[in-house]
XYZ file of C-alpha atoms in Angstrom:
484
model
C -153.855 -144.115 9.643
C -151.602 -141.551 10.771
C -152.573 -139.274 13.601
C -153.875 -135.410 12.336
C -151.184 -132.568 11.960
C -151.031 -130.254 15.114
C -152.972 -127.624 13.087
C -155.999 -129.933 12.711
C -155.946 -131.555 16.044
C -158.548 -131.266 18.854
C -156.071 -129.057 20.791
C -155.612 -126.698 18.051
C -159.367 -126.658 17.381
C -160.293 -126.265 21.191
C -158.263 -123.243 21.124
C -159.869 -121.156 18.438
C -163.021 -122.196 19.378
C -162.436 -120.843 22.788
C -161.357 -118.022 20.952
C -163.905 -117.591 19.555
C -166.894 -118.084 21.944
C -165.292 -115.781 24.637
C -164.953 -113.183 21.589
C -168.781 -113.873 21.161
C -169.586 -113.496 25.051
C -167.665 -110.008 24.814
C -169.567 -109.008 21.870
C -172.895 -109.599 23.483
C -171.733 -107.871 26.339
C -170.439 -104.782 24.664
C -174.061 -103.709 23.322
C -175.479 -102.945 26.571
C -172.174 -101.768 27.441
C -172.118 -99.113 24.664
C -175.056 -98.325 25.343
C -174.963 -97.754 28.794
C -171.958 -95.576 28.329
C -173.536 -93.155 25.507
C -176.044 -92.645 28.502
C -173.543 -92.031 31.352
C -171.975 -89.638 28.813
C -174.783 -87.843 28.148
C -176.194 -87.609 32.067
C -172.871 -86.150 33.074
C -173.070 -83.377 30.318
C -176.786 -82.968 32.195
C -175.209 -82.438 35.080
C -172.534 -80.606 34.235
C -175.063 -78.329 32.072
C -177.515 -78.046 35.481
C -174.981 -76.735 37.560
C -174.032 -74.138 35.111
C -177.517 -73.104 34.356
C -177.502 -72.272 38.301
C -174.796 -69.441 38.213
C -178.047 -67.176 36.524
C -179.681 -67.863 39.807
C -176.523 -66.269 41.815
C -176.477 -63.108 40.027
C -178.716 -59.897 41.235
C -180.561 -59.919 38.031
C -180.890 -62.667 36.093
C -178.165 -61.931 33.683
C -174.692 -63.541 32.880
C -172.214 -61.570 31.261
C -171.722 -62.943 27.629
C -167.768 -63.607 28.014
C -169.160 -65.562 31.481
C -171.825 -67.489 29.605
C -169.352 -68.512 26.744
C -167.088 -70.031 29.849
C -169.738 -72.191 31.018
C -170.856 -73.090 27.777
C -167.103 -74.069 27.020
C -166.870 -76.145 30.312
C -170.361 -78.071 29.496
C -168.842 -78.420 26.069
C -172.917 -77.182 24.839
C -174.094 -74.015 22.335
C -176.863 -73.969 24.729
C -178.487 -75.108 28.402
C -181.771 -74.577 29.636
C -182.766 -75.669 32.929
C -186.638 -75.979 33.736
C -187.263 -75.559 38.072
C -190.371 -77.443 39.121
C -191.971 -73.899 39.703
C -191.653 -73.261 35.921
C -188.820 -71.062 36.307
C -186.573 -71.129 33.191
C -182.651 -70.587 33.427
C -180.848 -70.534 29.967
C -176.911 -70.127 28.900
C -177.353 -69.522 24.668
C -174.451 -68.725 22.372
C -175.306 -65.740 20.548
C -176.009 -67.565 17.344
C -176.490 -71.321 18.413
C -176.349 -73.935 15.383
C -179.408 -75.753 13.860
C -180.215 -79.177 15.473
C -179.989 -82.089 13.322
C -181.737 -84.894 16.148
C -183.294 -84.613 19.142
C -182.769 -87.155 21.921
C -185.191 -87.514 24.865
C -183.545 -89.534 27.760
C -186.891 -89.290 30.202
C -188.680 -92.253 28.403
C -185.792 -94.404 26.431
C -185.816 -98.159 26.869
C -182.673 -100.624 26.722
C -183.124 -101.185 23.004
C -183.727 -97.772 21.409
C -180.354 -96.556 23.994
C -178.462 -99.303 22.081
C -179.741 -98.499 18.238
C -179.069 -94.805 19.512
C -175.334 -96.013 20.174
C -174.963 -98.164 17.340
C -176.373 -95.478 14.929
C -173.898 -93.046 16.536
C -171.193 -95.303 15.762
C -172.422 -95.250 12.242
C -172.670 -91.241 12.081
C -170.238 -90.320 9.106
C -171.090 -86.097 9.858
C -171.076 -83.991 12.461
C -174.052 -83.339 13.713
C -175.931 -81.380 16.236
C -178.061 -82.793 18.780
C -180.724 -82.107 21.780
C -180.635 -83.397 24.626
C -183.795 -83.418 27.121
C -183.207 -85.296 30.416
C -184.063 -85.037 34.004
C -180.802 -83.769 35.873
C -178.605 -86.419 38.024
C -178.241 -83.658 40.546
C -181.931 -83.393 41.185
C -184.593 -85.605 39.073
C -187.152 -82.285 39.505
C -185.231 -80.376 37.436
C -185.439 -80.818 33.559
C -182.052 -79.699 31.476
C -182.146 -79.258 27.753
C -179.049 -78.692 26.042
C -177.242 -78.386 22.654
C -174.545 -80.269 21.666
C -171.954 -81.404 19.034
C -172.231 -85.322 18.528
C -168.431 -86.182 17.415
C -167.043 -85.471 20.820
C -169.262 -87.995 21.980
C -168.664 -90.630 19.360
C -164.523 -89.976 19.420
C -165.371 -91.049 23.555
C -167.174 -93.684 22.491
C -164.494 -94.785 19.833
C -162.151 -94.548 22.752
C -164.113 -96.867 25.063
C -164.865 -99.283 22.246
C -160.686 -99.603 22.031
C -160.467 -100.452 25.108
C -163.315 -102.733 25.480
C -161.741 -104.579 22.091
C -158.718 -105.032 23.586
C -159.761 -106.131 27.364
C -161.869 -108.897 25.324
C -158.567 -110.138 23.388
C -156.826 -110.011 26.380
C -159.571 -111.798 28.269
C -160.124 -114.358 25.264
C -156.702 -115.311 25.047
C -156.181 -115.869 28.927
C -159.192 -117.935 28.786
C -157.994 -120.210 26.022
C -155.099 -120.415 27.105
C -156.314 -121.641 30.699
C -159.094 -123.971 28.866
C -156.842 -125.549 26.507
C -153.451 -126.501 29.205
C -156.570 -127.382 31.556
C -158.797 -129.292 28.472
C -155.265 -130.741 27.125
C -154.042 -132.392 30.406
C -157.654 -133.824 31.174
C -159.300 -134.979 28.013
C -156.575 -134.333 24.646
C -153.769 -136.051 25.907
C -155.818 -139.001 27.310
C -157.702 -138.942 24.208
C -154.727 -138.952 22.018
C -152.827 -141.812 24.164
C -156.864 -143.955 23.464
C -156.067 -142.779 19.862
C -152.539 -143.886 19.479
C -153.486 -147.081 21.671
C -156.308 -148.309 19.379
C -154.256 -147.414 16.007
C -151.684 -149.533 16.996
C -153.711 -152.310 18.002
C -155.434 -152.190 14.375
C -152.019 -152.761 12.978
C -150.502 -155.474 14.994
C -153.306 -156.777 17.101
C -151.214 -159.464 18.598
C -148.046 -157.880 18.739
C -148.906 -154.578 20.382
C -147.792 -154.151 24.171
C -150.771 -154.792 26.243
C -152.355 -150.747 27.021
C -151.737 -149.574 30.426
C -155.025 -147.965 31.812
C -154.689 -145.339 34.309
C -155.809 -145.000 37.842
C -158.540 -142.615 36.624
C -162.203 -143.571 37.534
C -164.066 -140.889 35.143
C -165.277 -141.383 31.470
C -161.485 -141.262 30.288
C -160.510 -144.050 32.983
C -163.642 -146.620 31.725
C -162.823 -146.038 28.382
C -159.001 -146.795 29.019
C -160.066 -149.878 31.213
C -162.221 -151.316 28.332
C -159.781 -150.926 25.611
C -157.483 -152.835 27.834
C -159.965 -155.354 27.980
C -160.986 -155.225 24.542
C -156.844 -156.213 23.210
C -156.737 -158.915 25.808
C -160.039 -159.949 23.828
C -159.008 -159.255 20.903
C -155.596 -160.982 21.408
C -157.272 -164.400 22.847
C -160.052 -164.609 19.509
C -156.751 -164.456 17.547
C -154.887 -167.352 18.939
C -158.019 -169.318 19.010
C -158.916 -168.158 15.469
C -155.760 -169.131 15.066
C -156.184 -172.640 16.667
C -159.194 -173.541 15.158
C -157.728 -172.486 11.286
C -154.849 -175.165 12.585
C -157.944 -177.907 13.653
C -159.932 -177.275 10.798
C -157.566 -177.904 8.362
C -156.443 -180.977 10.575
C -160.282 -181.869 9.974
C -160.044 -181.486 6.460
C -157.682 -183.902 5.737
C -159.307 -186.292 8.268
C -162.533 -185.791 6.570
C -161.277 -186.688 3.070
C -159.224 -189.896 4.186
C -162.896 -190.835 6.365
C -165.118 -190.575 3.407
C -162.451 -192.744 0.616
C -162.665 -195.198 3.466
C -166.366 -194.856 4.071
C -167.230 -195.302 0.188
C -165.002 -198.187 0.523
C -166.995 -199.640 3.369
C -170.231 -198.487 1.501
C -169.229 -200.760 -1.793
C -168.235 -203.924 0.719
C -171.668 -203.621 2.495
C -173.697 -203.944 -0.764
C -171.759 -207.191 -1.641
C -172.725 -207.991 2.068
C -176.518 -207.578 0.976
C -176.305 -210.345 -1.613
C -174.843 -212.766 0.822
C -176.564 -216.382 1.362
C -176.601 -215.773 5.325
C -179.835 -214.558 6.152
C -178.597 -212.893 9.543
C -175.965 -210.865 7.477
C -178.657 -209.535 4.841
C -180.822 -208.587 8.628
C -178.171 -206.235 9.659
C -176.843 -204.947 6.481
C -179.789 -202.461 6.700
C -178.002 -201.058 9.453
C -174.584 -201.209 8.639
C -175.375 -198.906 5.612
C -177.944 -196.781 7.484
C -174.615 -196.167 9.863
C -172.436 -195.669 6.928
C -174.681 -193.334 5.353
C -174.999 -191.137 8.553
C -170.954 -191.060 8.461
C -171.090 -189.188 5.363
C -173.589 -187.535 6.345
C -171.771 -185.938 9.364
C -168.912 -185.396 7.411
C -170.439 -183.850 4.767
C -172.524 -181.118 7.439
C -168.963 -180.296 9.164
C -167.063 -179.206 6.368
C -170.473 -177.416 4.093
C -170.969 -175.465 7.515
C -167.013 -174.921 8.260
C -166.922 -173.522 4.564
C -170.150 -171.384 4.153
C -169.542 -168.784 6.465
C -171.647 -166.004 5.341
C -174.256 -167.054 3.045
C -174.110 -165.601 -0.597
C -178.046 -164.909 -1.800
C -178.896 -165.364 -5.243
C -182.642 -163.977 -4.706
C -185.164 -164.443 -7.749
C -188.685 -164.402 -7.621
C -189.783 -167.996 -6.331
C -192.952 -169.700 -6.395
C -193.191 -170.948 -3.110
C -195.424 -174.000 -3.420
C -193.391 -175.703 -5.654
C -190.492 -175.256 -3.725
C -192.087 -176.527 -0.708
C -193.362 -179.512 -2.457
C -189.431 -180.479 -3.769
C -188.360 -179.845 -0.209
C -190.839 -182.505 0.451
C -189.520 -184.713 -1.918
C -186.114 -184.751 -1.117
C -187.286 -184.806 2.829
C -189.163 -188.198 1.910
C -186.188 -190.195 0.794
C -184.631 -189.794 4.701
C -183.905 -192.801 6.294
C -184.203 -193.310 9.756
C -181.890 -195.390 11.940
C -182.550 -198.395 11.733
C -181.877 -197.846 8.181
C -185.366 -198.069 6.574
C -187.112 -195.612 4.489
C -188.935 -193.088 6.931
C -192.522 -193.745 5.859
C -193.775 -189.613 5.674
C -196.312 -187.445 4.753
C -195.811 -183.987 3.309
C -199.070 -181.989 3.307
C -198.273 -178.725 1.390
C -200.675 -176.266 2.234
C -199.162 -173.173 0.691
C -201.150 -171.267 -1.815
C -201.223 -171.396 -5.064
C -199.761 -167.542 -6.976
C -197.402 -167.195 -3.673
C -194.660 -165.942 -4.999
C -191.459 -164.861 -2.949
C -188.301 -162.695 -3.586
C -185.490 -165.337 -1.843
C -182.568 -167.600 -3.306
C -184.602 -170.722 -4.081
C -181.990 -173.384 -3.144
C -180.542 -171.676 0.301
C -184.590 -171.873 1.627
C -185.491 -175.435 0.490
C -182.140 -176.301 1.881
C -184.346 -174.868 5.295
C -187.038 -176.521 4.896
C -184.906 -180.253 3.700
C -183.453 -179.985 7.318
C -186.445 -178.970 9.175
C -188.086 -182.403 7.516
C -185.187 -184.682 7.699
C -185.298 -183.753 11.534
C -188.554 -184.708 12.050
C -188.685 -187.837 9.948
C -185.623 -188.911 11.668
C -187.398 -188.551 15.131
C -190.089 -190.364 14.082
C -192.778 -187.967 12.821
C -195.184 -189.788 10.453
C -196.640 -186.418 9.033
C -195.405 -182.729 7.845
C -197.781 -179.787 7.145
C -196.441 -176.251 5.751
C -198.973 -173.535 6.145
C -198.349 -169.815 5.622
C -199.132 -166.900 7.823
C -198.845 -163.276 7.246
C -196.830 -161.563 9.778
C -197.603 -159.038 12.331
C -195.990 -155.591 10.121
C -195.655 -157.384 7.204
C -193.564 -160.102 5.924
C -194.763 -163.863 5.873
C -194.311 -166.849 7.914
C -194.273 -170.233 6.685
C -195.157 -173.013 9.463
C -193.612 -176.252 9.758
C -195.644 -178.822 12.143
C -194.893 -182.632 12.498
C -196.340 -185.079 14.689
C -193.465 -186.498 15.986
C -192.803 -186.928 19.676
C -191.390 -183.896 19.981
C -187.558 -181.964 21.514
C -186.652 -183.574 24.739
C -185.508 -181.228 27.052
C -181.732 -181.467 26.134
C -182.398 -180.659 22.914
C -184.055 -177.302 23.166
C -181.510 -176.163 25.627
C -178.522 -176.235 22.945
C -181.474 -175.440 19.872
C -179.794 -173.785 16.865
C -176.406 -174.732 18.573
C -173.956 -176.944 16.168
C -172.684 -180.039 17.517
C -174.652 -179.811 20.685
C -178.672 -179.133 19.487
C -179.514 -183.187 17.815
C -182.149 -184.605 19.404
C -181.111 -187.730 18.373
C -178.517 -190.366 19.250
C -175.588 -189.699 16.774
C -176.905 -186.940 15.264
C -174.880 -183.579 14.825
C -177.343 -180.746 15.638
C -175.891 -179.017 12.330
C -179.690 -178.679 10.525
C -181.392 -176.170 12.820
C -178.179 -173.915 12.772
C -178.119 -174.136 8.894
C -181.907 -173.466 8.641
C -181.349 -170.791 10.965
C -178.076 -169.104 9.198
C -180.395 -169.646 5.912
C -183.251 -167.440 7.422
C -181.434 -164.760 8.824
C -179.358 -164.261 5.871
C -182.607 -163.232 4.455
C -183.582 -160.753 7.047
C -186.091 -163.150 8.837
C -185.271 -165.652 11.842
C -185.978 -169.263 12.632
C -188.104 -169.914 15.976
C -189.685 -172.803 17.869
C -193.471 -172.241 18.553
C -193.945 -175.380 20.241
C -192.568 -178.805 20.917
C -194.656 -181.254 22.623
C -195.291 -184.785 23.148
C -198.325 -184.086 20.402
C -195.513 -182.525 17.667
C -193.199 -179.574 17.127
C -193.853 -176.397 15.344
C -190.958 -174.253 13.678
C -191.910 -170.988 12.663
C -189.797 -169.682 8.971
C -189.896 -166.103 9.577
C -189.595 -164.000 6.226
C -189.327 -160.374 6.538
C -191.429 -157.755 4.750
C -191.275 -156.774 1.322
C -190.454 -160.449 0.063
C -193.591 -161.376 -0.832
C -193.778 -160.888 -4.426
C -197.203 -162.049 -5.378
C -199.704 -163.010 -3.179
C -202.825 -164.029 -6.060
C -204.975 -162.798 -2.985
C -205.015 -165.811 -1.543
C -202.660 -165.506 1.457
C -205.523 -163.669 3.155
C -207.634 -166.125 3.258
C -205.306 -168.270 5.600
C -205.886 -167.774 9.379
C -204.114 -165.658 10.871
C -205.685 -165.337 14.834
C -206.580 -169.086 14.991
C -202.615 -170.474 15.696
C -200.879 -167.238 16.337
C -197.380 -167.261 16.591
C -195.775 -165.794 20.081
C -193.175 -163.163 20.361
């Protein structure tokens, strides 16, 4: 897979993003801002209107000349001012014909959110209109000043300071993403991209690829170089013994075919050897084919589990008594070492109606090993009993009465080649029952193993019981529980 164009890499998309969000912070900084400058506007126009409102108080009576009120007016940039003393005393500066007010705005009382609607709705204004102000003055909070004034002067300022708020942000957003992304790119992109081109080119040639270089960094970036290091090295040493085990197995193959032509050959000589007039030669022929038999046996085990691999599930709904009672059958026709029939009882205790969703042959294949191991060590009885699981599902029980897994044994359980617990046995029937279970979403488990028998516990998962006749119930459940 090729690596992404520049335009859709994480650099490029680390860039607009910061962008973006310092374009965001800017925005939700410019409300107040507006806002707070619409006021500041407005409280200097106060100010300005307060100290023209106190030129009436310098003249000898009361009265401004008109050309002299116009002037002030003009410098306040109001039609008119009127400042209220804290005595009561009223000082106005009035156009002779003042325009009509189209809003009134009362700056003594105005919290954070009506000042910003106020500014936004400003912003909005499409006409000139006239407004009223009412405000304490800057100059001196016990003075009141009203005053009359156009609105678009005030908007054009705002317009103004919007501009240059706009452009300070794009200034500020670009400097910042520009300092994020060389910063972002050196620490995280280009490492990540070097992890990236590292792991696509181990994909391709997983034993040819120069072994990856890990930095000297000890962050999140340095572990993850370290273990993908690791990782080919891994990788690289499951392939060449992937690759010398394919070599051995097809070695064993061939050895396997040649060793069964000349154990059938052997196998036809020892039945002549049972019809011989020597009565010590008809005493060990018993043997000889018991051995013979367990050859093919073992040969037979190696190469079905070297070829299964994962097992293919044909489920169907399964009577499970039935099944367990063939298992049974095939289990009885084991012969043990000394190469006599193993004399044992299979008590079938499943009920009648059970029916299961599995692959019929895959599971009595489970159960044939779990019985052929304990006839072989010398178990003289079988029972099967079912169990409903804790959360659903169903266990089916296997007990014998054998002497039970010496110690050896249950160290290497479920482990091929090293789990028999019996003299020239392969340890291949556990791992198969096992391999059969969990291929069906359950598990295989010892409960027990003592000198008094050995209990294997079939563990089904839920949802594969497809008919139950009502029956399974009324097996105990609490009596013989199964441990975690």
């Amino acid at each position: 897979m090729p690596l992404p164009p520049v335009t859709r890499s994480l650099s490029a998309k680390l860039l607009v993003l910061t962008v973006l969000f310092v374009l965001l912070a800017e925005v939700l900084i410019y409300t107040p801002s507006i806002a707070r400058y619409r006021l500041t506007y407005l409280e200097e126009r106060l100010a300005a209107a307060h100290l023209a409102a106190l030129s009436v108080e310098a003249t000898p009576d009361m009265m401004v000349a008109m050309e002299l009120q116009n002037e002030l007016l003009a410098h306040v940039g109001a039609h008119a001012v009127e400042l209220i003393r804290p005595d009561s005393r009223v000082y106005m500066l009035s156009r002779s014909m003042p325009p009509t007010v189209d809003a009134v705005f009362d700056l003594r009382a105005t919290m954070a959110p009506r000042l910003a609607a106020d500014a936004f709705m400003a912003l909005a204004q499409r006409r000139d209109r006239v407004i009223r102000v009412i405000g304490p003055s800057p100059k001196d909070p016990a003075f009141q000043v009203e005053m009359v004034i156009d609105e678009r002067p005030m908007i054009r300022a705002m317009v103004d300071f919007s501009g240059r708020i706009l452009a300070l942000s794009v200034a500020i957003s670009l400097i910042a993403a520009v300092l994020v992304f060389v910063s972002l790119t050196r620490l995280l992109v280009r490492p990540m991209r070097r992890l990236t081109e590292g792991l696509v080119a181990i994909r391709r040639d997983p034993d040819g690829t120069p072994p990856f270089q890990p930095s000297a960094r000890t962050d999140e970036i340095g572990v993850a170089e370290r273990e993908l290091a690791d990782m080919q090295a891994t990788i690289r040493s499951a392939l060449r013994q992937r690759e010398r085990l394919a070599a051995l197995g097809t070695a064993v193959a061939k050895i396997n075919h040649d060793l069964r032509a000349i154990l059938s050959t052997a196998a036809l000589l020892s039945e002549r050897l049972a019809k011989s007039a020597d009565p010590e030669v008809r005493r060990v022929t018993p043997r000889l084919m018991a051995s013979i038999d367990r050859a093919v046996e073992l040969c037979g085990q190696t190469m079905t589990y070297t070829r299964d691999g994962l097992l293919p599930l044909a489920r169907t709904a399964v009577p499970l008594r039935p099944l367990v009672e063939e298992a049974g059958a095939v289990a009885l026709a084991t012969l043990r070492p000394d190469g006599e029939r193993a004399e044992l009882r299979w008590d079938n205790q499943v009920p009648e109606g059970l029916t299961v969703r599995a692959d019929a042959a895959q599971l009595s294949r489970a159960l044939v090993n779990l019985g052929r191991n304990a006839a072989q060590a010398g178990a003289a009885a079988v029972t099967v009993t079912t169990q409903e699981r804790p959360g659903g599902g169903l266990v089916l029980r296997v007990a014998d009465d054998g002497p039970g897994l010496p110690p050896r044994a249950r160290e290497n359980l479920f482990q091929p080649f090293a789990g028999s617990a019996r003299a020239g046995g392969v340890g291949l029937g556990l791992a198969i029952a096992r391999e059969v279970l969990r291929a069906h979403g359950g598990d295989l488990r010892l409960v027990e193993s003592t000198a008094a028998g050995t209990v294997f516990a079939l563990e089904l998962p839920p949802g594969i019981v497809v008919e139950d006749a009502g029956r399974l119930g009324e097996m105990p459940t609490s009596d013989s529980p199964i441990p975690d």
